[in-house]
Amino acid sequence: MNLQTGAIISLVLTVGGGILLYNPRQYAWIGNQTGYSPRQPIEFSHKVHAKDNAIPCEYCHAGARKSPVAGVPADAVCMNCHSQVLKASPEVRKIADAVKRNRPVEWIRIHKVPDFVRFNHSAHVTKGVACQTCHGPVETMARVEQTRHMSMGWCVQCHRQYTKNPPKGMKNVQAQVECSTCHY
Ligand code: HEC
Ligand code: HEC
Ligand code: HEC
Ligand code: HEC
Ligand code: HEC
């Protein structure tokens, strides 16, 4: 292969790869779309836990204030209560089973930004941005549903708006809009 053919082939590959990379449908299957609400391996209800029984979000999503990732609770966290509560329920027995067999429950991920985006829960939660601002009224959901399309426009618009005109009680907001804030 001569140099020119090589150059043409690599150009085609780059452009082709670029189209694949930017195809919005690529995000659809990893879940970034409003209304995405997959059935989970256990019928876990946020309404029952976060609303009816008033368990705080951060009891289960302990990473949200401290780290970039909110995290989904380990099965052992469920067992803090369910070693006593509703032991006979078939759904609850799935948790006990997972623990016994040392095979963690495989929750299906719902919200996901692409790998080239940097997101950080802690930066938002410690500043006072409520979970519901980005995730909707999760405490009313029997099954979690994505309520916002997490596009770049959505992120940037809020960063601009909150910096210019922060909501009541939120002070000194400096949410950046430089590319490197959100991109590696
Ligand atoms: C008793 C534990 C528990 C509590 C309390 C709880 N969650 Fe969850 N949360 C889970 C589990 C387990 C999952 C994964 C299964 C699912 O999606 O339902 C989850 C999933 C989620 C997801 C989707 C994660 C993804 O894959 O994108 C969001 C968002 C979320 N929770 C927000 C909240 C908010 C907001 C609150 C408080 C209003 C809350 N959670 C309270 C256990 C809990
Ligand atoms: C702080 C205590 C607590 C924790 C932690 C907890 N639960 Fe629960 N869970 C409850 C209570 C209370 C109920 C409702 C009991 C009732 O309706 O009598 C419940 C109900 C349920 C039910 C409904 C069972 C049925 O048959 O109706 C399921 C399923 C369930 N929990 C799964 C989970 C999973 C999975 C986790 C971990 C991600 C978890 N729970 C963590 C307290 C807890
Ligand atoms: C500023 C918007 C925003 C706020 C506020 C926010 N989230 Fe998220 N959340 C996101 C985005 C964006 C993702 C996808 C992140 C990714 O793919 O890395 C996500 C993903 C998640 C996930 C699944 C992935 C993970 O990090 O574990 C859970 C669980 C979750 N959020 C829970 C919460 C809870 C609980 C709160 C409040 C304590 C909260 N979020 C506050 C935007 C937000
Ligand atoms: C509802 C408003 C809102 C939305 C939506 C939002 N952000 Fe933010 N973001 C903030 C605020 C407020 C801060 C904290 C600014 C400060 O510390 O003064 C912040 C901070 C950050 C930081 C931390 C920068 C640092 O200081 O390290 C990153 C990274 C970030 N946001 C990325 C994102 C991405 C990516 C999205 C979309 C997926 C997003 N944000 C959506 C309001 C928002
Ligand atoms: C506040 C966070 C944030 C900032 C600042 C930001 N981006 Fe993004 N960007 C995202 C998110 C989230 C996505 C993925 C979702 C999407 O594609 O809309 C993304 C996607 C992209 C994409 C993929 C193309 C596409 O639309 O799917 C490109 C290219 C990009 N950003 C370039 C930039 C450039 C250049 C800048 C600076 C001028 C910038 N971004 C600033 C959050 C941000």
CSV table of C-alpha atoms and ligand atoms in Angstrom, one decimal:
chain,number,residue,atom,x,y,z
A,1,MET,CA,0.0,0.0,0.0
A,2,ASN,CA,1.4,3.4,-0.9
A,3,LEU,CA,1.4,6.4,1.2
A,4,GLN,CA,-1.6,8.0,-0.5
A,5,THR,CA,-3.9,5.0,-0.2
A,6,GLY,CA,-2.8,4.7,3.5
A,7,ALA,CA,-3.8,8.3,4.1
A,8,ILE,CA,-7.2,7.9,2.4
A,9,ILE,CA,-7.9,4.8,4.3
A,10,SER,CA,-7.0,6.4,7.6
A,11,LEU,CA,-9.1,9.4,6.7
A,12,VAL,CA,-12.1,7.2,6.0
A,13,LEU,CA,-11.6,5.3,9.3
A,14,THR,CA,-11.3,8.6,11.2
A,15,VAL,CA,-14.4,10.1,9.7
A,16,GLY,CA,-16.4,6.8,10.0
A,17,GLY,CA,-15.3,6.4,13.6
A,18,GLY,CA,-16.3,10.0,14.3
A,19,ILE,CA,-19.8,9.4,12.9
A,20,LEU,CA,-20.1,6.3,15.1
A,21,LEU,CA,-18.8,8.2,18.1
A,22,TYR,CA,-21.3,11.1,17.6
A,23,ASN,CA,-24.3,9.0,16.7
A,24,PRO,CA,-26.8,10.1,19.4
A,25,ARG,CA,-28.4,6.6,19.2
A,26,GLN,CA,-25.2,5.3,20.8
A,27,TYR,CA,-26.4,6.9,24.0
A,28,ALA,CA,-29.9,5.5,23.7
A,29,TRP,CA,-28.8,2.0,24.5
A,30,ILE,CA,-26.6,3.0,27.4
A,31,GLY,CA,-29.7,4.6,28.8
A,32,ASN,CA,-29.4,8.4,28.3
A,33,GLN,CA,-32.9,9.2,27.4
A,34,THR,CA,-35.9,10.5,29.2
A,35,GLY,CA,-38.4,7.9,30.1
A,36,TYR,CA,-35.8,5.1,30.4
A,37,SER,CA,-37.1,2.9,33.2
A,38,PRO,CA,-35.8,-0.6,33.0
A,39,ARG,CA,-37.2,-3.4,35.0
A,40,GLN,CA,-34.8,-4.2,37.8
A,41,PRO,CA,-33.8,-7.7,39.1
A,42,ILE,CA,-35.6,-7.0,42.3
A,43,GLU,CA,-38.9,-5.0,42.5
A,44,PHE,CA,-37.3,-2.2,44.6
A,45,SER,CA,-39.6,0.8,45.2
A,46,HIS,CA,-38.2,4.3,46.0
A,47,LYS,CA,-41.7,5.3,47.1
A,48,VAL,CA,-41.9,2.6,49.7
A,49,HIS,CA,-38.4,3.4,51.1
A,50,ALA,CA,-37.7,7.1,50.5
A,51,LYS,CA,-41.3,8.4,51.0
A,52,ASP,CA,-43.5,6.0,53.0
A,53,ASN,CA,-40.6,5.0,55.3
A,54,ALA,CA,-38.7,8.3,55.0
A,55,ILE,CA,-35.3,6.7,54.6
A,56,PRO,CA,-32.9,9.5,53.5
A,57,CYS,CA,-31.4,9.2,50.0
A,58,GLU,CA,-27.9,9.3,51.4
A,59,TYR,CA,-28.5,6.4,53.7
A,60,CYS,CA,-28.3,4.3,50.5
A,61,HIS,CA,-26.4,6.6,48.2
A,62,ALA,CA,-23.6,7.4,50.6
A,63,GLY,CA,-21.1,8.4,47.9
A,64,ALA,CA,-23.1,11.4,46.6
A,65,ARG,CA,-21.8,13.9,49.1
A,66,LYS,CA,-18.2,12.6,49.3
A,67,SER,CA,-17.3,11.4,45.9
A,68,PRO,CA,-17.9,11.8,42.1
A,69,VAL,CA,-20.1,8.7,42.2
A,70,ALA,CA,-23.4,8.4,44.1
A,71,GLY,CA,-23.2,4.6,44.3
A,72,VAL,CA,-25.9,2.0,44.6
A,73,PRO,CA,-26.1,0.3,48.1
A,74,ALA,CA,-24.4,-3.1,48.7
A,75,ASP,CA,-26.8,-5.9,49.4
A,76,ALA,CA,-25.6,-5.9,53.0
A,77,VAL,CA,-27.2,-2.4,53.4
A,78,CYS,CA,-30.6,-3.9,52.5
A,79,MET,CA,-30.0,-6.6,55.0
A,80,ASN,CA,-29.6,-4.0,57.8
A,81,CYS,CA,-33.4,-4.0,57.7
A,82,HIS,CA,-34.4,-7.0,55.8
A,83,SER,CA,-32.8,-9.5,58.0
A,84,GLN,CA,-35.9,-8.7,60.1
A,85,VAL,CA,-38.4,-6.8,57.8
A,86,LEU,CA,-40.5,-8.9,55.4
A,87,LYS,CA,-38.2,-11.9,55.5
A,88,ALA,CA,-40.8,-14.1,53.8
A,89,SER,CA,-41.4,-11.8,50.8
A,90,PRO,CA,-40.1,-13.5,47.6
A,91,GLU,CA,-38.5,-10.2,46.4
A,92,VAL,CA,-36.7,-9.8,49.8
A,93,ARG,CA,-35.6,-13.4,49.7
A,94,LYS,CA,-33.7,-12.6,46.5
A,95,ILE,CA,-31.4,-10.3,48.5
A,96,ALA,CA,-30.8,-12.8,51.2
A,97,ASP,CA,-30.0,-15.3,48.5
A,98,ALA,CA,-27.6,-13.0,46.7
A,99,VAL,CA,-25.7,-12.4,50.0
A,100,LYS,CA,-25.7,-16.1,50.8
A,101,ARG,CA,-24.3,-17.0,47.4
A,102,ASN,CA,-22.0,-14.0,47.4
A,103,ARG,CA,-23.4,-13.0,44.0
A,104,PRO,CA,-24.3,-9.2,44.2
A,105,VAL,CA,-27.6,-8.1,42.8
A,106,GLU,CA,-27.0,-6.7,39.3
A,107,TRP,CA,-28.9,-3.4,39.2
A,108,ILE,CA,-29.4,-2.0,35.8
A,109,ARG,CA,-27.8,1.4,35.4
A,110,ILE,CA,-30.2,4.2,34.3
A,111,HIS,CA,-28.4,7.5,34.2
A,112,LYS,CA,-25.1,7.6,32.3
A,113,VAL,CA,-23.1,10.3,30.6
A,114,PRO,CA,-20.6,9.2,28.0
A,115,ASP,CA,-17.1,8.3,29.1
A,116,PHE,CA,-15.5,11.5,27.7
A,117,VAL,CA,-17.6,13.5,30.2
A,118,ARG,CA,-16.5,14.3,33.7
A,119,PHE,CA,-19.4,14.5,36.2
A,120,ASN,CA,-19.0,14.9,39.9
A,121,HIS,CA,-21.9,14.4,42.4
A,122,SER,CA,-20.0,15.8,45.4
A,123,ALA,CA,-19.4,19.2,43.7
A,124,HIS,CA,-23.2,19.6,43.3
A,125,VAL,CA,-24.5,18.0,46.4
A,126,THR,CA,-22.2,19.9,48.8
A,127,LYS,CA,-23.2,23.1,47.0
A,128,GLY,CA,-26.9,22.4,47.8
A,129,VAL,CA,-28.2,21.2,44.4
A,130,ALA,CA,-31.0,18.7,45.3
A,131,CYS,CA,-31.0,15.2,43.9
A,132,GLN,CA,-34.5,16.0,42.5
A,133,THR,CA,-33.3,19.0,40.5
A,134,CYS,CA,-31.5,16.5,38.2
A,135,HIS,CA,-33.3,13.2,38.9
A,136,GLY,CA,-36.9,14.3,39.4
A,137,PRO,CA,-39.2,13.2,42.2
A,138,VAL,CA,-37.5,9.8,42.7
A,139,GLU,CA,-39.3,9.4,46.1
A,140,THR,CA,-42.6,9.0,44.2
A,141,MET,CA,-41.3,6.3,41.9
A,142,ALA,CA,-42.2,2.7,42.2
A,143,ARG,CA,-39.6,2.2,39.5
A,144,VAL,CA,-36.9,4.7,38.8
A,145,GLU,CA,-37.3,6.6,35.5
A,146,GLN,CA,-34.9,9.1,33.9
A,147,THR,CA,-36.7,12.5,33.8
A,148,ARG,CA,-34.0,14.7,32.2
A,149,HIS,CA,-32.1,14.2,29.0
A,150,MET,CA,-28.6,14.9,30.3
A,151,SER,CA,-27.3,16.7,27.4
A,152,MET,CA,-24.4,19.2,27.3
A,153,GLY,CA,-26.9,22.0,26.8
A,154,TRP,CA,-28.6,21.1,30.0
A,155,CYS,CA,-25.4,21.1,32.0
A,156,VAL,CA,-24.0,24.3,30.5
A,157,GLN,CA,-27.3,26.2,30.8
A,158,CYS,CA,-27.5,25.5,34.5
A,159,HIS,CA,-23.9,26.4,35.1
A,160,ARG,CA,-24.5,29.8,33.5
A,161,GLN,CA,-27.8,30.4,35.2
A,162,TYR,CA,-26.7,29.4,38.7
A,163,THR,CA,-23.5,31.5,38.4
A,164,LYS,CA,-25.4,34.6,37.3
A,165,ASN,CA,-28.5,34.1,39.5
A,166,PRO,CA,-28.1,31.4,42.2
A,167,PRO,CA,-31.2,30.0,43.7
A,168,LYS,CA,-32.2,31.2,47.2
A,169,GLY,CA,-29.7,30.1,49.9
A,170,MET,CA,-27.0,29.2,47.5
A,171,LYS,CA,-24.0,31.5,47.7
A,172,ASN,CA,-20.9,32.2,45.6
A,173,VAL,CA,-21.7,29.8,42.8
A,174,GLN,CA,-18.9,29.6,40.3
A,175,ALA,CA,-20.0,26.8,38.0
A,176,GLN,CA,-17.5,26.8,35.1
A,177,VAL,CA,-18.3,26.5,31.4
A,178,GLU,CA,-14.8,25.9,30.1
A,179,CYS,CA,-14.6,22.7,28.1
A,180,SER,CA,-12.0,21.2,30.4
A,181,THR,CA,-14.4,21.4,33.4
A,182,CYS,CA,-16.5,18.6,31.9
A,183,HIS,CA,-14.2,17.0,29.3
A,184,TYR,CA,-11.0,15.0,29.8
B,1,HEC,C1,-33.2,1.9,50.8
B,1,HEC,C2,-32.2,2.3,49.8
B,1,HEC,C3,-32.4,3.5,48.9
B,1,HEC,C4,-32.9,4.7,49.3
B,1,HEC,C5,-33.3,5.2,50.6
B,1,HEC,C6,-32.8,5.5,48.1
B,1,HEC,N1,-32.3,4.7,47.0
B,1,HEC,FE1,-32.0,5.3,45.1
B,1,HEC,N2,-31.5,3.5,44.6
B,1,HEC,C7,-31.5,2.4,45.4
B,1,HEC,C8,-31.2,1.2,44.7
B,1,HEC,C9,-31.1,-0.3,45.2
B,1,HEC,C10,-31.1,1.6,43.3
B,1,HEC,C11,-30.9,0.7,42.1
B,1,HEC,C12,-32.2,0.0,41.6
B,1,HEC,C13,-33.2,1.0,41.1
B,1,HEC,O1,-32.8,1.7,40.1
B,1,HEC,O2,-34.3,1.1,41.6
B,1,HEC,C14,-31.3,3.0,43.3
B,1,HEC,C15,-31.3,3.8,42.2
B,1,HEC,C16,-31.4,5.2,42.2
B,1,HEC,C17,-31.2,6.0,41.0
B,1,HEC,C18,-30.9,5.5,39.6
B,1,HEC,C19,-29.4,5.1,39.5
B,1,HEC,C20,-29.0,4.9,38.0
B,1,HEC,O3,-28.8,3.7,37.7
B,1,HEC,O4,-29.0,5.8,37.3
B,1,HEC,C21,-31.3,7.3,41.4
B,1,HEC,C22,-31.2,8.5,40.5
B,1,HEC,C23,-31.6,7.3,42.8
B,1,HEC,N3,-31.7,6.0,43.2
B,1,HEC,C24,-31.9,8.4,43.6
B,1,HEC,C25,-32.4,8.4,44.9
B,1,HEC,C26,-32.9,9.5,45.6
B,1,HEC,C27,-33.0,10.9,45.0
B,1,HEC,C28,-33.3,9.1,46.8
B,1,HEC,C29,-34.0,9.9,47.9
B,1,HEC,C30,-35.2,10.6,47.5
B,1,HEC,C31,-33.0,7.6,46.9
B,1,HEC,N4,-32.5,7.3,45.7
B,1,HEC,C32,-33.2,6.8,48.0
B,1,HEC,C33,-31.6,2.4,46.8
B,1,HEC,C34,-32.1,3.5,47.5
B,2,HEC,C1,-33.8,1.2,56.8
B,2,HEC,C2,-34.6,0.0,56.5
B,2,HEC,C3,-34.6,-0.6,55.1
B,2,HEC,C4,-33.6,-0.7,54.2
B,2,HEC,C5,-32.1,-0.3,54.4
B,2,HEC,C6,-34.1,-1.4,53.1
B,2,HEC,N1,-35.4,-1.6,53.2
B,2,HEC,FE1,-36.7,-2.6,51.9
B,2,HEC,N2,-38.3,-2.2,53.1
B,2,HEC,C7,-38.2,-1.6,54.3
B,2,HEC,C8,-39.5,-1.4,54.8
B,2,HEC,C9,-39.9,-0.8,56.2
B,2,HEC,C10,-40.4,-1.9,53.9
B,2,HEC,C11,-41.9,-2.0,53.9
B,2,HEC,C12,-42.4,-3.0,54.8
B,2,HEC,C13,-43.9,-3.2,54.8
B,2,HEC,O1,-44.5,-2.8,53.8
B,2,HEC,O2,-44.4,-3.8,55.7
B,2,HEC,C14,-39.6,-2.4,52.8
B,2,HEC,C15,-40.0,-3.1,51.7
B,2,HEC,C16,-39.2,-3.7,50.7
B,2,HEC,C17,-39.7,-4.5,49.6
B,2,HEC,C18,-41.1,-4.8,49.3
B,2,HEC,C19,-41.4,-6.3,49.6
B,2,HEC,C20,-42.8,-6.7,49.3
B,2,HEC,O3,-42.9,-7.9,49.1
B,2,HEC,O4,-43.7,-5.9,49.3
B,2,HEC,C21,-38.6,-4.9,48.9
B,2,HEC,C22,-38.6,-5.7,47.6
B,2,HEC,C23,-37.5,-4.2,49.5
B,2,HEC,N3,-37.9,-3.5,50.6
B,2,HEC,C24,-36.2,-4.4,49.0
B,2,HEC,C25,-35.1,-3.7,49.5
B,2,HEC,C26,-33.8,-3.6,48.9
B,2,HEC,C27,-33.4,-4.3,47.6
B,2,HEC,C28,-33.0,-2.9,49.7
B,2,HEC,C29,-31.5,-2.5,49.5
B,2,HEC,C30,-31.2,-1.8,48.3
B,2,HEC,C31,-33.8,-2.4,50.9
B,2,HEC,N4,-35.1,-2.9,50.7
B,2,HEC,C32,-33.4,-1.7,51.9
B,2,HEC,C33,-37.1,-1.2,55.0
B,2,HEC,C34,-35.8,-1.1,54.5
B,3,HEC,C1,-26.4,18.3,38.9
B,3,HEC,C2,-27.2,17.1,38.6
B,3,HEC,C3,-27.3,16.0,39.6
B,3,HEC,C4,-27.5,16.0,41.0
B,3,HEC,C5,-27.8,17.2,41.9
B,3,HEC,C6,-27.5,14.6,41.4
B,3,HEC,N1,-27.3,13.8,40.4
B,3,HEC,FE1,-27.2,11.8,40.4
B,3,HEC,N2,-26.6,11.7,38.4
B,3,HEC,C7,-26.4,12.8,37.6
B,3,HEC,C8,-25.8,12.5,36.4
B,3,HEC,C9,-25.4,13.4,35.3
B,3,HEC,C10,-25.5,11.1,36.5
B,3,HEC,C11,-24.8,10.2,35.5
B,3,HEC,C12,-23.3,10.3,35.9
B,3,HEC,C13,-22.4,9.4,35.2
B,3,HEC,O1,-22.7,8.7,34.2
B,3,HEC,O2,-21.2,9.4,35.6
B,3,HEC,C14,-26.1,10.6,37.8
B,3,HEC,C15,-26.1,9.3,38.2
B,3,HEC,C16,-26.6,8.9,39.5
B,3,HEC,C17,-26.6,7.5,39.9
B,3,HEC,C18,-26.0,6.3,39.2
B,3,HEC,C19,-24.5,6.4,39.0
B,3,HEC,C20,-23.8,6.7,40.3
B,3,HEC,O3,-23.1,7.8,40.4
B,3,HEC,O4,-23.8,5.9,41.2
B,3,HEC,C21,-27.2,7.6,41.2
B,3,HEC,C22,-27.4,6.4,42.1
B,3,HEC,C23,-27.5,8.9,41.5
B,3,HEC,N3,-27.1,9.7,40.4
B,3,HEC,C24,-28.1,9.4,42.7
B,3,HEC,C25,-28.1,10.7,43.1
B,3,HEC,C26,-28.5,11.1,44.4
B,3,HEC,C27,-29.0,10.2,45.6
B,3,HEC,C28,-28.4,12.5,44.5
B,3,HEC,C29,-28.6,13.4,45.6
B,3,HEC,C30,-27.9,13.1,46.9
B,3,HEC,C31,-28.0,12.9,43.1
B,3,HEC,N4,-27.8,11.8,42.3
B,3,HEC,C32,-27.8,14.2,42.7
B,3,HEC,C33,-26.8,14.1,38.0
B,3,HEC,C34,-27.1,14.6,39.2
B,4,HEC,C1,-29.1,22.3,38.3
B,4,HEC,C2,-27.8,23.0,37.9
B,4,HEC,C3,-26.7,22.1,37.4
B,4,HEC,C4,-26.8,21.1,36.5
B,4,HEC,C5,-28.0,20.6,35.7
B,4,HEC,C6,-25.4,20.7,36.3
B,4,HEC,N1,-24.6,21.3,37.1
B,4,HEC,FE1,-22.5,21.0,37.3
B,4,HEC,N2,-22.5,22.4,38.8
B,4,HEC,C7,-23.5,23.1,39.3
B,4,HEC,C8,-23.1,23.9,40.5
B,4,HEC,C9,-24.0,24.8,41.3
B,4,HEC,C10,-21.7,23.5,40.7
B,4,HEC,C11,-20.8,24.0,41.8
B,4,HEC,C12,-20.2,25.3,41.5
B,4,HEC,C13,-19.4,25.9,42.7
B,4,HEC,O1,-18.7,25.1,43.3
B,4,HEC,O2,-19.5,27.1,42.9
B,4,HEC,C14,-21.4,22.6,39.6
B,4,HEC,C15,-20.1,22.0,39.5
B,4,HEC,C16,-19.7,21.1,38.5
B,4,HEC,C17,-18.4,20.5,38.4
B,4,HEC,C18,-17.3,20.7,39.3
B,4,HEC,C19,-16.2,21.6,38.8
B,4,HEC,C20,-15.2,21.7,39.9
B,4,HEC,O3,-15.2,22.7,40.6
B,4,HEC,O4,-14.5,20.7,40.0
B,4,HEC,C21,-18.5,19.7,37.3
B,4,HEC,C22,-17.3,18.9,36.8
B,4,HEC,C23,-19.8,19.8,36.8
B,4,HEC,N3,-20.5,20.6,37.5
B,4,HEC,C24,-20.2,19.1,35.7
B,4,HEC,C25,-21.5,19.0,35.3
B,4,HEC,C26,-22.0,18.2,34.2
B,4,HEC,C27,-21.2,17.3,33.3
B,4,HEC,C28,-23.4,18.3,34.1
B,4,HEC,C29,-24.4,17.7,33.2
B,4,HEC,C30,-24.3,16.2,33.0
B,4,HEC,C31,-23.7,19.3,35.2
B,4,HEC,N4,-22.6,19.7,35.8
B,4,HEC,C32,-25.0,19.7,35.4
B,4,HEC,C33,-24.8,23.1,38.8
B,4,HEC,C34,-25.3,22.2,37.8
B,5,HEC,C1,-21.0,21.7,32.1
B,5,HEC,C2,-20.4,20.6,31.4
B,5,HEC,C3,-19.9,20.7,30.0
B,5,HEC,C4,-19.1,21.7,29.5
B,5,HEC,C5,-18.7,23.0,30.1
B,5,HEC,C6,-18.9,21.3,28.1
B,5,HEC,N1,-19.5,20.1,27.8
B,5,HEC,FE1,-19.3,19.1,26.0
B,5,HEC,N2,-20.6,17.7,26.7
B,5,HEC,C7,-21.1,17.6,28.0
B,5,HEC,C8,-22.0,16.5,28.1
B,5,HEC,C9,-22.7,16.1,29.3
B,5,HEC,C10,-21.9,15.8,26.9
B,5,HEC,C11,-22.6,14.5,26.5
B,5,HEC,C12,-24.1,14.7,26.2
B,5,HEC,C13,-24.3,15.3,24.9
B,5,HEC,O1,-23.8,14.8,23.9
B,5,HEC,O2,-25.1,16.3,24.8
B,5,HEC,C14,-21.0,16.6,26.0
B,5,HEC,C15,-20.8,16.3,24.7
B,5,HEC,C16,-19.8,17.0,23.9
B,5,HEC,C17,-19.4,16.6,22.6
B,5,HEC,C18,-19.9,15.4,21.8
B,5,HEC,C19,-20.8,15.8,20.7
B,5,HEC,C20,-22.3,15.7,21.0
B,5,HEC,O3,-23.0,16.7,21.0
B,5,HEC,O4,-22.7,14.6,21.3
B,5,HEC,C21,-18.5,17.5,22.1
B,5,HEC,C22,-17.8,17.5,20.8
B,5,HEC,C23,-18.3,18.4,23.2
B,5,HEC,N3,-19.2,18.1,24.3
B,5,HEC,C24,-17.5,19.5,23.1
B,5,HEC,C25,-17.4,20.5,24.1
B,5,HEC,C26,-16.6,21.8,23.9
B,5,HEC,C27,-15.8,22.1,22.7
B,5,HEC,C28,-16.8,22.5,25.1
B,5,HEC,C29,-16.3,23.9,25.4
B,5,HEC,C30,-16.7,24.9,24.5
B,5,HEC,C31,-17.7,21.7,25.9
B,5,HEC,N4,-18.0,20.6,25.3
B,5,HEC,C32,-18.1,22.1,27.2
B,5,HEC,C33,-20.9,18.5,29.0
B,5,HEC,C34,-20.1,19.7,28.9
